[in-house]
Coordinates of C-alpha atoms in Angstrom, one line a residue:
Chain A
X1328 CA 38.3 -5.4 13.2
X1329 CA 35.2 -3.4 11.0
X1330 CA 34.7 -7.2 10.0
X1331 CA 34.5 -8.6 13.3
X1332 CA 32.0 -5.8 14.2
X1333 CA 30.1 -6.7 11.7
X1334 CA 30.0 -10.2 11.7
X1335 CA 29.1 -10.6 15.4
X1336 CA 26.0 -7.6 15.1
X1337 CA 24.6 -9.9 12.3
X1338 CA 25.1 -12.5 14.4
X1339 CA 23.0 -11.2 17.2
X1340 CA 20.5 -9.5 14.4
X1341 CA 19.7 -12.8 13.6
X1342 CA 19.0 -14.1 16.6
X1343 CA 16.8 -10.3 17.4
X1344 CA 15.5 -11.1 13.7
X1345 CA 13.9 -15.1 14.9
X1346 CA 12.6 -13.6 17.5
X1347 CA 11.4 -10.5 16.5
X1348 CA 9.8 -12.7 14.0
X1349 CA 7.9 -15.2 16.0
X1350 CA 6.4 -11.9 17.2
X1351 CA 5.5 -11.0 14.1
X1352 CA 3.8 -14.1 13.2
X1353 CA 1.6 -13.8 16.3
X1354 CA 0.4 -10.7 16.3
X1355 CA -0.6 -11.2 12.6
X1356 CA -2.8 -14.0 13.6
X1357 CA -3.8 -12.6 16.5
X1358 CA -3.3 -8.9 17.1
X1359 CA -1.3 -9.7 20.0
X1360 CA 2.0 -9.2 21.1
X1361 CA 3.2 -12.3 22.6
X1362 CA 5.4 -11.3 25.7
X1363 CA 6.1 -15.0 26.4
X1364 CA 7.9 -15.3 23.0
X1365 CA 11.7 -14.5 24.5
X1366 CA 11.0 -17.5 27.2
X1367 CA 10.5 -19.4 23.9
X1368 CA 13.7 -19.0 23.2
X1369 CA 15.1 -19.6 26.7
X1370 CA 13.0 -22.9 26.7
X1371 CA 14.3 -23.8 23.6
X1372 CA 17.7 -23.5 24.8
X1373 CA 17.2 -25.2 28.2
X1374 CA 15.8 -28.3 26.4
X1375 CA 19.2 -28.6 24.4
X1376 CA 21.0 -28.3 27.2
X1377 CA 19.0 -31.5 28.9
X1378 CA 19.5 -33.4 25.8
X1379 CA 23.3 -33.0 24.9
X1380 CA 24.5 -32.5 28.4
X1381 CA 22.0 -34.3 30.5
X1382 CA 20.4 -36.8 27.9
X1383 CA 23.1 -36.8 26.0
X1384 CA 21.3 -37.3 22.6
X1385 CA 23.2 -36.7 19.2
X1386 CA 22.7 -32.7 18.7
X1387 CA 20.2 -33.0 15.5
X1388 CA 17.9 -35.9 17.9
X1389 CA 18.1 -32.8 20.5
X1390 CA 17.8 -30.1 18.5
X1391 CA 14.8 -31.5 17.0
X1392 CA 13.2 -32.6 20.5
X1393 CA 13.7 -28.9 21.4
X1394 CA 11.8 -27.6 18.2
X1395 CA 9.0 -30.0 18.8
X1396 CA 8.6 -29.4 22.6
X1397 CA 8.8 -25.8 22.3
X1398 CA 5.7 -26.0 19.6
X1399 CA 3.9 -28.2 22.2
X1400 CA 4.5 -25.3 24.7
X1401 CA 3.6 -22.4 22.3
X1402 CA 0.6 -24.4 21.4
X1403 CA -0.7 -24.8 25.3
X1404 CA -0.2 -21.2 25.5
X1405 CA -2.7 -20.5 22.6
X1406 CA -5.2 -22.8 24.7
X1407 CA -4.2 -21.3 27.7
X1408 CA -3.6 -18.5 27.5
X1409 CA -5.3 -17.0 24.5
X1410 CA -8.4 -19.0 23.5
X1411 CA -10.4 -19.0 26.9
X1412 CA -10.4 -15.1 26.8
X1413 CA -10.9 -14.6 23.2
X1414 CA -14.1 -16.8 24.0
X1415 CA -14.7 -14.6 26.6
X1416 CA -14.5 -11.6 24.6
X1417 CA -11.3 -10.0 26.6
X1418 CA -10.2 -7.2 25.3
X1419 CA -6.4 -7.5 23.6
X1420 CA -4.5 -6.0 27.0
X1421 CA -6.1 -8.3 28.8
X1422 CA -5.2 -10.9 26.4
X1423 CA -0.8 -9.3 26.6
X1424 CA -1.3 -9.3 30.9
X1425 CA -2.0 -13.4 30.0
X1426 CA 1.0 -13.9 28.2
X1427 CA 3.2 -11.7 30.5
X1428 CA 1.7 -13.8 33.4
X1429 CA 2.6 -17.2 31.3
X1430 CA 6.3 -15.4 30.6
X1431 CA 7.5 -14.7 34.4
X1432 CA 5.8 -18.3 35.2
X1433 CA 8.0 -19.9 32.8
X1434 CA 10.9 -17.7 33.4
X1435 CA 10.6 -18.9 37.7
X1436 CA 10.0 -22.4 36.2
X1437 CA 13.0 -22.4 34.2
X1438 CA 15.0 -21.7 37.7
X1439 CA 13.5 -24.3 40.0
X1440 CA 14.3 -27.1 37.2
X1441 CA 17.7 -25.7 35.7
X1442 CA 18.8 -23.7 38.7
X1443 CA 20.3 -19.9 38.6
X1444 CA 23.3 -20.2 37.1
X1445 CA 24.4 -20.0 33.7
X1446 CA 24.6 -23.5 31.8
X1447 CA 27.2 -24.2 29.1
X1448 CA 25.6 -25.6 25.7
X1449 CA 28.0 -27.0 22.8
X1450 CA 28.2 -25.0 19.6
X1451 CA 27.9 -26.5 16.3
X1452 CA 31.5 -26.6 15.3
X1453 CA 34.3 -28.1 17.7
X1454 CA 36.4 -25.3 17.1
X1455 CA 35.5 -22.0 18.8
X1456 CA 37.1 -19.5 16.5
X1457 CA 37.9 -19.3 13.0
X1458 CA 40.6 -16.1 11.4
X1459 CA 39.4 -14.1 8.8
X1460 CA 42.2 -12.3 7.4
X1461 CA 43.4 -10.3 10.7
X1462 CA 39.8 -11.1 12.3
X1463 CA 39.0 -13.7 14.6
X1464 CA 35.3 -14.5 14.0
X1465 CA 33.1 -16.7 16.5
X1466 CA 32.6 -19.8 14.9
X1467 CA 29.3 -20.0 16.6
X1468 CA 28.2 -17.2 14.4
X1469 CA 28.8 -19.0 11.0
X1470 CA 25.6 -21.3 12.5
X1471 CA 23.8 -18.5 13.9
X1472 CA 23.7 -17.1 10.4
X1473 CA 22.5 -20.3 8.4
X1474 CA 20.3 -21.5 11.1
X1475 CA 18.4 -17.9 10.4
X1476 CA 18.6 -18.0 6.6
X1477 CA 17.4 -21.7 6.4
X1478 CA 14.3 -20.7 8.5
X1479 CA 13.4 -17.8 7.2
X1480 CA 13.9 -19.4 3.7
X1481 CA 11.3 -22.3 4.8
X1482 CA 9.3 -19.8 6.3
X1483 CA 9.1 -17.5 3.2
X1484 CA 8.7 -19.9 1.1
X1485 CA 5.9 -21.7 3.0
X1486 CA 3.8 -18.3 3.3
X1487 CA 4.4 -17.5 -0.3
X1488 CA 4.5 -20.6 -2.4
X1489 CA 1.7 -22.6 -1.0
X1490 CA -1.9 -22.8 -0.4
X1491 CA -1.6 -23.5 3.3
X1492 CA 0.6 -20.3 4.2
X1493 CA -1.1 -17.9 2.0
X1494 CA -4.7 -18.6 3.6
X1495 CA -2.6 -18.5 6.8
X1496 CA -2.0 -14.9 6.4
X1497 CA -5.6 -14.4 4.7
X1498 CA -6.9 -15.5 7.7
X1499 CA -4.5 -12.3 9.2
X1500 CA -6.0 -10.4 6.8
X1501 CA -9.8 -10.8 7.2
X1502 CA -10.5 -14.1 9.7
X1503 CA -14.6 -13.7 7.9
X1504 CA -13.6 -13.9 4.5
X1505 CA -11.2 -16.4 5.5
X1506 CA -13.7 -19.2 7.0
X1507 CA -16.0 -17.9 4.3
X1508 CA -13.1 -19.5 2.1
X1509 CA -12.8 -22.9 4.1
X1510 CA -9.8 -21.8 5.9
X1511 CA -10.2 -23.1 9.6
X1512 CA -8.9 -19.5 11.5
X1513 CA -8.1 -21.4 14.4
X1514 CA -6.5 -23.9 13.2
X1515 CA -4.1 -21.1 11.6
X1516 CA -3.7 -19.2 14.6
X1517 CA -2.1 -22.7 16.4
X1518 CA -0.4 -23.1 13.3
X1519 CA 1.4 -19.5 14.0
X1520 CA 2.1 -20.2 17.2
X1521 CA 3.7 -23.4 16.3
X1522 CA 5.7 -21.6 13.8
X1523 CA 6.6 -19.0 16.3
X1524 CA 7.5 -21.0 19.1
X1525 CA 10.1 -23.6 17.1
X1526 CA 11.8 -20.7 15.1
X1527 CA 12.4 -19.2 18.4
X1528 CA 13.6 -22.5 19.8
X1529 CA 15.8 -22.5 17.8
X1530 CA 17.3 -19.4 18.3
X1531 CA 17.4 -20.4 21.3
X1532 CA 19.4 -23.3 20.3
X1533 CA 22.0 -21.1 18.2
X1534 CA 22.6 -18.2 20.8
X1535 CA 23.3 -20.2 23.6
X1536 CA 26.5 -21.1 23.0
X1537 CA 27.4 -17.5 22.4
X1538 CA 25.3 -16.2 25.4
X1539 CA 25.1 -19.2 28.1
X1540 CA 22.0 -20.3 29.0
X1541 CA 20.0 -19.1 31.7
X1542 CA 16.5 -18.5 33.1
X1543 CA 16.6 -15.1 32.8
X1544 CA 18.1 -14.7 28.6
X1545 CA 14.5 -14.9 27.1
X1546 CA 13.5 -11.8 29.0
X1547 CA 16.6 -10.1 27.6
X1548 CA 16.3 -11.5 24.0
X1549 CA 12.6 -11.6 24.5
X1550 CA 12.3 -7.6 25.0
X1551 CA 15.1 -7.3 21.9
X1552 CA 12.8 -9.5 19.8
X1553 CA 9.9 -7.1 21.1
X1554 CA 12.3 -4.3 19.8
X1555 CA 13.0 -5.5 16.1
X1556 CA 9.4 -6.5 15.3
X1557 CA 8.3 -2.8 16.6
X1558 CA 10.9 -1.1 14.5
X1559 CA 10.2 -3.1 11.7
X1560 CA 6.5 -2.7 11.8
X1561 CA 4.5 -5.0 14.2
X1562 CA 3.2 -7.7 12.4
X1563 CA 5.4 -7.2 9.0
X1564 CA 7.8 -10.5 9.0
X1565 CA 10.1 -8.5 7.0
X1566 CA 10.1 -6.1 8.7
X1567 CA 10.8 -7.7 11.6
X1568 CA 13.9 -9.5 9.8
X1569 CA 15.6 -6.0 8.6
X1570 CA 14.8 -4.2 12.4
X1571 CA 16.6 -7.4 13.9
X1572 CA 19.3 -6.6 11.7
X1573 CA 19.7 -3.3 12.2
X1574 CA 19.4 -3.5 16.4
X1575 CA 22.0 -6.4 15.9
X1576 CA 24.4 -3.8 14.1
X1577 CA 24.1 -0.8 15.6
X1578 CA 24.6 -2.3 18.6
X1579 CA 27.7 -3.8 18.0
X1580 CA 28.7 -0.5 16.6
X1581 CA 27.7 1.4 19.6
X1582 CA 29.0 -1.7 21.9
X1583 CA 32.5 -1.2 20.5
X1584 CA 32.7 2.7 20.4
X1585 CA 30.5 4.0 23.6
X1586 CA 30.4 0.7 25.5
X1587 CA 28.6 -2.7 25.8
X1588 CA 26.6 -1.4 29.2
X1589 CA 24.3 0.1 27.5
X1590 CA 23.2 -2.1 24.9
X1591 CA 19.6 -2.4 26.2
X1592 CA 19.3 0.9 26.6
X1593 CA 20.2 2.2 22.9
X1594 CA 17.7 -1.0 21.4
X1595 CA 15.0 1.5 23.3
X1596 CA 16.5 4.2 21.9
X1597 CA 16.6 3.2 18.5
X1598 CA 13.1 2.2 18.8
X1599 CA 12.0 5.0 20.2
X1600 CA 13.6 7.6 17.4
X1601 CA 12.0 5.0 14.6
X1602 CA 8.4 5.1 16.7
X1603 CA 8.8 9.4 16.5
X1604 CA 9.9 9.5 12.9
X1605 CA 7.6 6.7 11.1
X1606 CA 5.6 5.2 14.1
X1607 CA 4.0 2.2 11.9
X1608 CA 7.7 0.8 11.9
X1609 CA 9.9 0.6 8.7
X1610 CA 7.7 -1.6 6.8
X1611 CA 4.1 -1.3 8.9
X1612 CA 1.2 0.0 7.1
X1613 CA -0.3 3.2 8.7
X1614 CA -3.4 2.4 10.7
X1615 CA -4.8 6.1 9.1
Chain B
X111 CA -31.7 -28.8 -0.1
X112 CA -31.9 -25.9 2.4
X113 CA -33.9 -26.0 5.4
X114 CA -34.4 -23.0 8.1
X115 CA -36.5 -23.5 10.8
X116 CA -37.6 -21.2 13.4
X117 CA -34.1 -19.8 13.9
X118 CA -33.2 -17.2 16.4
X119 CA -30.2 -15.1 17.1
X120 CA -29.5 -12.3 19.3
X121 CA -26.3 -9.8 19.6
X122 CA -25.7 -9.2 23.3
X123 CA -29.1 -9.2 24.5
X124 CA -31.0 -7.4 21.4
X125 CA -32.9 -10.2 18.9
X126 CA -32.2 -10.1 15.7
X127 CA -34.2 -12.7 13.9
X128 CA -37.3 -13.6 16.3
X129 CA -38.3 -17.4 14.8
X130 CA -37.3 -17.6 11.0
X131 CA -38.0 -20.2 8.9
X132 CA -37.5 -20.9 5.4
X133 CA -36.1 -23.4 2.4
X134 CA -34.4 -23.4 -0.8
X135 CA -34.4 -26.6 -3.5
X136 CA -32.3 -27.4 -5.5
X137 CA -32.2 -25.9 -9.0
X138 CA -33.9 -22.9 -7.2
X139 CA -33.1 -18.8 -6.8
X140 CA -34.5 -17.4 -3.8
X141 CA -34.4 -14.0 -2.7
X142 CA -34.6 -12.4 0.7
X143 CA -36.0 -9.0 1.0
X144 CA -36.6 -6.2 3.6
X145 CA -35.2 -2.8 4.6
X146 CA -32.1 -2.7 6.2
X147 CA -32.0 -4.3 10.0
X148 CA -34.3 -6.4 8.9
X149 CA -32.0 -9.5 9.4
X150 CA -31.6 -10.7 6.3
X151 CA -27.3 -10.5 6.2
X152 CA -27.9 -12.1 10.4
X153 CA -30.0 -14.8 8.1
X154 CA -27.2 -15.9 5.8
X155 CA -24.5 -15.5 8.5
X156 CA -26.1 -18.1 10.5
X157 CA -26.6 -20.4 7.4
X158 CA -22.9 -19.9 6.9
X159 CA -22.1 -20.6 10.6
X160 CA -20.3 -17.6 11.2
X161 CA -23.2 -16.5 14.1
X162 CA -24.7 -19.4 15.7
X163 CA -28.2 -19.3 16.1
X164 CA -29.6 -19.6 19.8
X165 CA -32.6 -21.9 19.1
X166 CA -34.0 -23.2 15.8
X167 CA -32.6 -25.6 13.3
X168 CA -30.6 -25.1 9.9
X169 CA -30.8 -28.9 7.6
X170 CA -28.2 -28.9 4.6
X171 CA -29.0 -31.5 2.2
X172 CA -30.6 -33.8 5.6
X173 CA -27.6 -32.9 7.9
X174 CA -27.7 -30.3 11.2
X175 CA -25.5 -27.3 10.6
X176 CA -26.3 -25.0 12.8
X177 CA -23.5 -25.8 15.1
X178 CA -20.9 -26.7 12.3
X179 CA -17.9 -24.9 12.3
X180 CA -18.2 -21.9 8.9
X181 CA -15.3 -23.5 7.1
X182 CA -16.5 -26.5 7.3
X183 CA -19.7 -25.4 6.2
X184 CA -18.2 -24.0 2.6
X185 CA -16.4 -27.3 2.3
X186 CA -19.9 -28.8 2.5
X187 CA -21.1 -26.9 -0.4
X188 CA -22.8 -23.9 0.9
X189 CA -20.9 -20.8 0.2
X190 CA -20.8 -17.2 0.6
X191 CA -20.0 -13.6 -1.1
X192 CA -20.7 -11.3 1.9
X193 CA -21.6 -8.0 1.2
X194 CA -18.9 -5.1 1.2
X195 CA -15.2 -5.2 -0.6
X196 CA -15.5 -9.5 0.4
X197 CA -11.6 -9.5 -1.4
X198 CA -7.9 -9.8 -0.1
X199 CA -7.0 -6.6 -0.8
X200 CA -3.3 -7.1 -0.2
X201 CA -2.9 -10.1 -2.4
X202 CA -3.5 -10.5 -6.3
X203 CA -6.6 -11.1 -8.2
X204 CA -4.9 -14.3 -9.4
X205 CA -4.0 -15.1 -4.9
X206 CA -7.5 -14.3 -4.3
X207 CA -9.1 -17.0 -6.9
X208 CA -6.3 -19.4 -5.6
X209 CA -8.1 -18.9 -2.1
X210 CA -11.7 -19.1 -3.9
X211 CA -10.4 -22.8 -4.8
X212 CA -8.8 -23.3 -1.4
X213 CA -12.1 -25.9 -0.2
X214 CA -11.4 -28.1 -2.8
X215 CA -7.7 -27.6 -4.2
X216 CA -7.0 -30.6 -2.5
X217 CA -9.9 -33.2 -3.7
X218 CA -9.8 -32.0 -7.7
X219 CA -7.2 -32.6 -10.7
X220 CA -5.0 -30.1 -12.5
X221 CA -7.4 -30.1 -15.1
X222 CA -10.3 -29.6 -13.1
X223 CA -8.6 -26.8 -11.3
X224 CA -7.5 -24.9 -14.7
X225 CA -11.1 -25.4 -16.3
X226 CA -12.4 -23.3 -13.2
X227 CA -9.9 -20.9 -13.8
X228 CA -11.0 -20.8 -17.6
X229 CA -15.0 -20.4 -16.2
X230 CA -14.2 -17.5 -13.9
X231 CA -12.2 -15.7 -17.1
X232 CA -15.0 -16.4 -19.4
X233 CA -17.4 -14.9 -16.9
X234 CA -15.5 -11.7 -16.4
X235 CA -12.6 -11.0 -19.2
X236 CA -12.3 -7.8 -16.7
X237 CA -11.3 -9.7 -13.8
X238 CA -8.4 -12.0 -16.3
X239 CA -7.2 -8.9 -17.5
X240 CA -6.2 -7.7 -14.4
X241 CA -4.6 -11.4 -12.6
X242 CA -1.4 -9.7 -10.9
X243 CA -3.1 -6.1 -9.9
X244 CA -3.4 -5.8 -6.0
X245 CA -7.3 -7.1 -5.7
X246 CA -7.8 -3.7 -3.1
X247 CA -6.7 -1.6 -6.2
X248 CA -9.7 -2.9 -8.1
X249 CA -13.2 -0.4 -8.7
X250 CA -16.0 -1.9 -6.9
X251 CA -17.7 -3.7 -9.6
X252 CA -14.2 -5.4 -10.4
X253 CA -14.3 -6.8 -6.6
X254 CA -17.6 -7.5 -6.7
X255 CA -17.1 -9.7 -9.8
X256 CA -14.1 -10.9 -8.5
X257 CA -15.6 -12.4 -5.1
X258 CA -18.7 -14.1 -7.1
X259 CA -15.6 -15.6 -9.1
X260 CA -13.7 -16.8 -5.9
X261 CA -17.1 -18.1 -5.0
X262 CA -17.2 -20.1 -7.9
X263 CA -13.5 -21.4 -7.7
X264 CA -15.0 -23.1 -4.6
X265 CA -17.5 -25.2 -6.1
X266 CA -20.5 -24.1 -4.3
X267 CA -23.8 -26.2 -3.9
X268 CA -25.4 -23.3 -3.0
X269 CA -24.3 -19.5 -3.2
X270 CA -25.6 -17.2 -0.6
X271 CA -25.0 -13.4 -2.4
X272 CA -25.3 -10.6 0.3
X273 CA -26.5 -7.5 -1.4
X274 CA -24.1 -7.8 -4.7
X275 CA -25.6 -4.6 -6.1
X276 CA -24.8 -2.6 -2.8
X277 CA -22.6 0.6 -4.1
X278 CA -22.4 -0.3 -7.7
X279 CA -23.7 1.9 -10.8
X280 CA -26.5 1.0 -12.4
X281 CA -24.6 -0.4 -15.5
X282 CA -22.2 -2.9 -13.3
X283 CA -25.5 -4.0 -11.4
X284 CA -26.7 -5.4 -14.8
X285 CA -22.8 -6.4 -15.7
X286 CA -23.4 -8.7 -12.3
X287 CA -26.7 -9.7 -13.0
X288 CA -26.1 -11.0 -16.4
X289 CA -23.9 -13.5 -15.3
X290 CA -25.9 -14.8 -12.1
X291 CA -28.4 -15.3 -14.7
X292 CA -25.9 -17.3 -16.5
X293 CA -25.3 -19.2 -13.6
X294 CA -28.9 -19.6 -13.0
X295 CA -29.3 -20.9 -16.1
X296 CA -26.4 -23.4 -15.5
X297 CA -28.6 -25.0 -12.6
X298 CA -26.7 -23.3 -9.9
X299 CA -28.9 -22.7 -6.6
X300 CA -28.8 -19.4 -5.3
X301 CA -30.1 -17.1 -2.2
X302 CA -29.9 -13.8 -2.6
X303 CA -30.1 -10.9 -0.1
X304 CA -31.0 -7.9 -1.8
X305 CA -32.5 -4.3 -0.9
X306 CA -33.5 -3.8 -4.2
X307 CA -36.5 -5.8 -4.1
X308 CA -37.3 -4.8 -8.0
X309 CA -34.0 -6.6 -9.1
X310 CA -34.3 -9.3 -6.7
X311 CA -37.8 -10.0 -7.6
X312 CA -37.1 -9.8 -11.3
X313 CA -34.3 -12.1 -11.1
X314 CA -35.5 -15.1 -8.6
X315 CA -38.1 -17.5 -8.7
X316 CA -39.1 -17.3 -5.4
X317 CA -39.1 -15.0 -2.6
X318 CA -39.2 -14.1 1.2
X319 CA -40.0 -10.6 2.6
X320 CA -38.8 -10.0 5.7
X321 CA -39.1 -7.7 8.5
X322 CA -37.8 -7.1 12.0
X323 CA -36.7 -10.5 12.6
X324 CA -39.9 -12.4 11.2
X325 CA -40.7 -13.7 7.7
X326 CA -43.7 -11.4 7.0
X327 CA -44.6 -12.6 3.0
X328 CA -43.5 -15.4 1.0
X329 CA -44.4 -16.9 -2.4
X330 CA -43.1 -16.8 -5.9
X331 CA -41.5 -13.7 -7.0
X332 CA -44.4 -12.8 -9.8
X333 CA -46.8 -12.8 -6.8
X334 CA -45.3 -10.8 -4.7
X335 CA -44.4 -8.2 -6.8
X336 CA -47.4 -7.8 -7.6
X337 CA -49.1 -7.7 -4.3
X338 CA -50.0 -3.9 -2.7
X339 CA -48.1 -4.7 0.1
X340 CA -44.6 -5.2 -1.1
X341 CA -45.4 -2.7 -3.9
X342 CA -45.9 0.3 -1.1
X343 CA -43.7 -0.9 1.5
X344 CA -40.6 -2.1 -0.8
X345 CA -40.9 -1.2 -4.2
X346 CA -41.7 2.6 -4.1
X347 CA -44.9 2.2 -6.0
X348 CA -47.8 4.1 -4.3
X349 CA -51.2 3.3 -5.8
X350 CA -49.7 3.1 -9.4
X351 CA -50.5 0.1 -12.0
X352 CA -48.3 -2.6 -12.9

């Protein structure tokens, strides 16, 4: 039973943890939070859903199409969104009402083209469920799991072990020294964005199985995203990782003993007692 | 190799240089002097595309620049050690030279790579002896050599050095200006902002003076420091000899 617990608040940490970490990447680039970044997700999954249901492409031809697409989207939002008012000289909340605009547009979108009700995507594995000693565990999580370790492998070691992801985050850092050191800064903020918009995709990809997919999941996962990058530290990717973790657990916890109702509500909670006791997040560096 | 003419800029609605001009050859130091809000750091920052001038022209070696994009600019040659902390403080003084070499990692060899690496050491032994310290944990002068040796790492044609001496003791600014004399010596072209017109005129060949947006003197550095004007205004000397 502990296991199961367990096992399914990882589950859904990864998933907070993808998310929570395409926010992450975003506001590192840009100093924005991207409020559009659960619709990501909710694209991502829609677009599997077209091409194993609809299209009926192999899963690894669909779940690539929805990667790419996703990045296409994420990148039109940088030019639509983003760029025209940074040129203009918007300040940053004007910048967050553009991407919330962009998030409920997709969001209505999503339900004129897919309709309102819930849409059933195939897992990974044909069987549903797996025993684990006296636990039955989700097979669906098992793919959950290594879809988030493979990306966030890549992802670390992309920003960490070459040239091109290290004067990304310079460019975080200090965007002058940056094109002082031939780094093009725009180019690196579209290349966040790409990054942020496919490893949300494919969350999107992973969860829907376990959550169905419909219009109105990225605002949920979105918000819970919004959630583990805050109590990790906005704009730490580790951070970001461990607070998706820990919302993912404790709310499984909390889901089993209190009840499942108020799963929403105790994410804001939990962010809310991190923000009073250390309110640069677990791994943010104090703006003081 | 460098040629300014009659540049203007303005922040909002306030001009900042008012019709600049001015050249550097090859082989050459130049120095730009004036008091501070003079425009001489809006001077280089337009050379290095980061501000876009509103009228006037900037040639590099025959080509337009001033509407090139800035990292495109330091892949052409011309690159910059702004004045302040110009360092990643967050990642190593070994990440921070990898970043100096990031305009050209991809056109040179191994070898080439690892013999700029050796050049930057030999330069400062400080700044080899400290490769996987946090580059914001560095003392001034440390950064200060440490950006002059990410500078290097990217094969500049020319160097533009914003006030290098700015905040350092009076030990470190000879430390710095040591080895810009080595590198002056090697043939490297450099223009140099500086407020201390004494050092800058000491060290360049030639030199512009400017201020409030305008070139108000230029000629060769043993000229004007010895002329009354830049003597009173910039170098402190009232009425006393040479």
């Amino acid at each position: 039973m502990i296991l199961q617990i367990i096992i399914s608040g990882i589950t859904m940490g990864c998933i907070y943890a993808m998310v929570g970490f395409g926010f992450a990447l975003v506001f590192n680039s840009s100093q924005i939070m991207n409020f559009a970044q659960g619709e990501f997700l909710m694209l991502g999954a829609m677009m599997h859903y077209t091409g194993t249901v609809v299209l009926k492409l192999p899963f690894i031809v669909s779940l690539f199409l929805s990667l790419v697409t996703i990045a296409l989207v994420a990148v039109l939002i940088e030019a639509l969104a983003i760029n025209p008012l940074r040129k203009k000289g918007a300040s940053i909340v004007m910048m967050v009402c553009s991407f919330i605009s962009f998030s409920i547009i997709f969001k209505n979108l999503a339900e004129v083209i897919w309709g309102k009700y819930p849409l059933v995507i195939q897992g990974f594995f044909s069987q549903e469920i797996f025993n684990l000693g006296n636990s039955s565990i989700q097979s669906q999580s098992v793919a959950v799991i290594g879809a988030a370790v493979v990306s966030m492998f890549l992802l670390w070691y992309f920003f960490s072990k070459t040239m091109f992801g290290m004067a990304l985050v310079a460019s975080a850092f200090n965007p002058k020294m940056a094109h002082l050191c031939g780094v093009n800064v725009r180019g690196m903020i579209i290349t966040s964005f790409i990054l942020s918009g496919a490893s949300s995709a494919l969350a999107g990809v992973v969860v829907g199985p376990i959550s169905f997919v419909s219009s109105f999941i990225g605002f949920d996962l979105g918000i819970k995203g919004f959630c583990a990058a805050a109590i990790g530290g906005m704009g730490s990717p580790v951070g970001a990782i461990i607070g998706g973790l820990l919302l993912g657990l404790l709310e499984a916890v909390l889901g089993v003993y209190i009840s499942t109702a108020y799963s929403t509500i105790m994410a804001f909670i939990i962010l809310l007692v991190v923000l009073y006791v250390r309110p640069q997040g677990i791994l943010g560096v104090s703006s003081r | 190799m460098l040629e300014v003419k009659n540049i203007e800029t303005a922040y909002d609605q306030v001009r900042v240089l008012k019709g600049v001009s001015m050249s550097v050859k090859k082989g050459e130091v130049v120095t730009l002097i004036g008091n501070n809000g003079a425009g001489k750091t809006t001077l280089i920052n337009a050379i290095s595309g980061i501000l876009k001038p509103k009228a006037g022209s900037i040639e590099f070696e025959g080509k337009e620049i001033a509407k090139v994009a800035p990292h495109k600019i330091t892949r052409m040659g011309i690159v910059q050690v702004p004045e302040g902390r110009p360092i990643f403080g967050n990642y190593t003084v070994l990440q921070n030279l990898r970043m100096g070499s990031y305009p050209v990692y991809r056109k040179i060899s191994k070898d080439e790579l690892k013999n700029d690496f050796e050049f930057v050491y030999g330069l400062f032994p400080e700044v080899k002896d400290r490769l996987d310290q946090k580059a914001g944990s560095l003392s001034g002068g440390q950064q200060q050599m440490l950006a002059i040796g990410m500078a290097l790492m990217s094969h500049p044609i020319l160097l533009l050095l914003d006030e290098p001496s700015l905040g350092l003791a009076p030990i470190l600014v000879d430390r710095i200006f040591e080895t810009l004399e080595v590198l002056k010596q090697k043939g490297l072209t450099i223009l140099l902002v500086e407020q201390n017109a004494n050092l800058a005129l000491s060290f360049a060949d030639r030199g512009y003076v400017l201020d409030l947006g305008k070139v108000v003197m230029e000629g060769d550095c043993k000229v004007l420091k010895g002329s009354k004007e830049v003597r009173e205004a910039y170098l402190g000397l009232v009425g006393k000899a040479c």
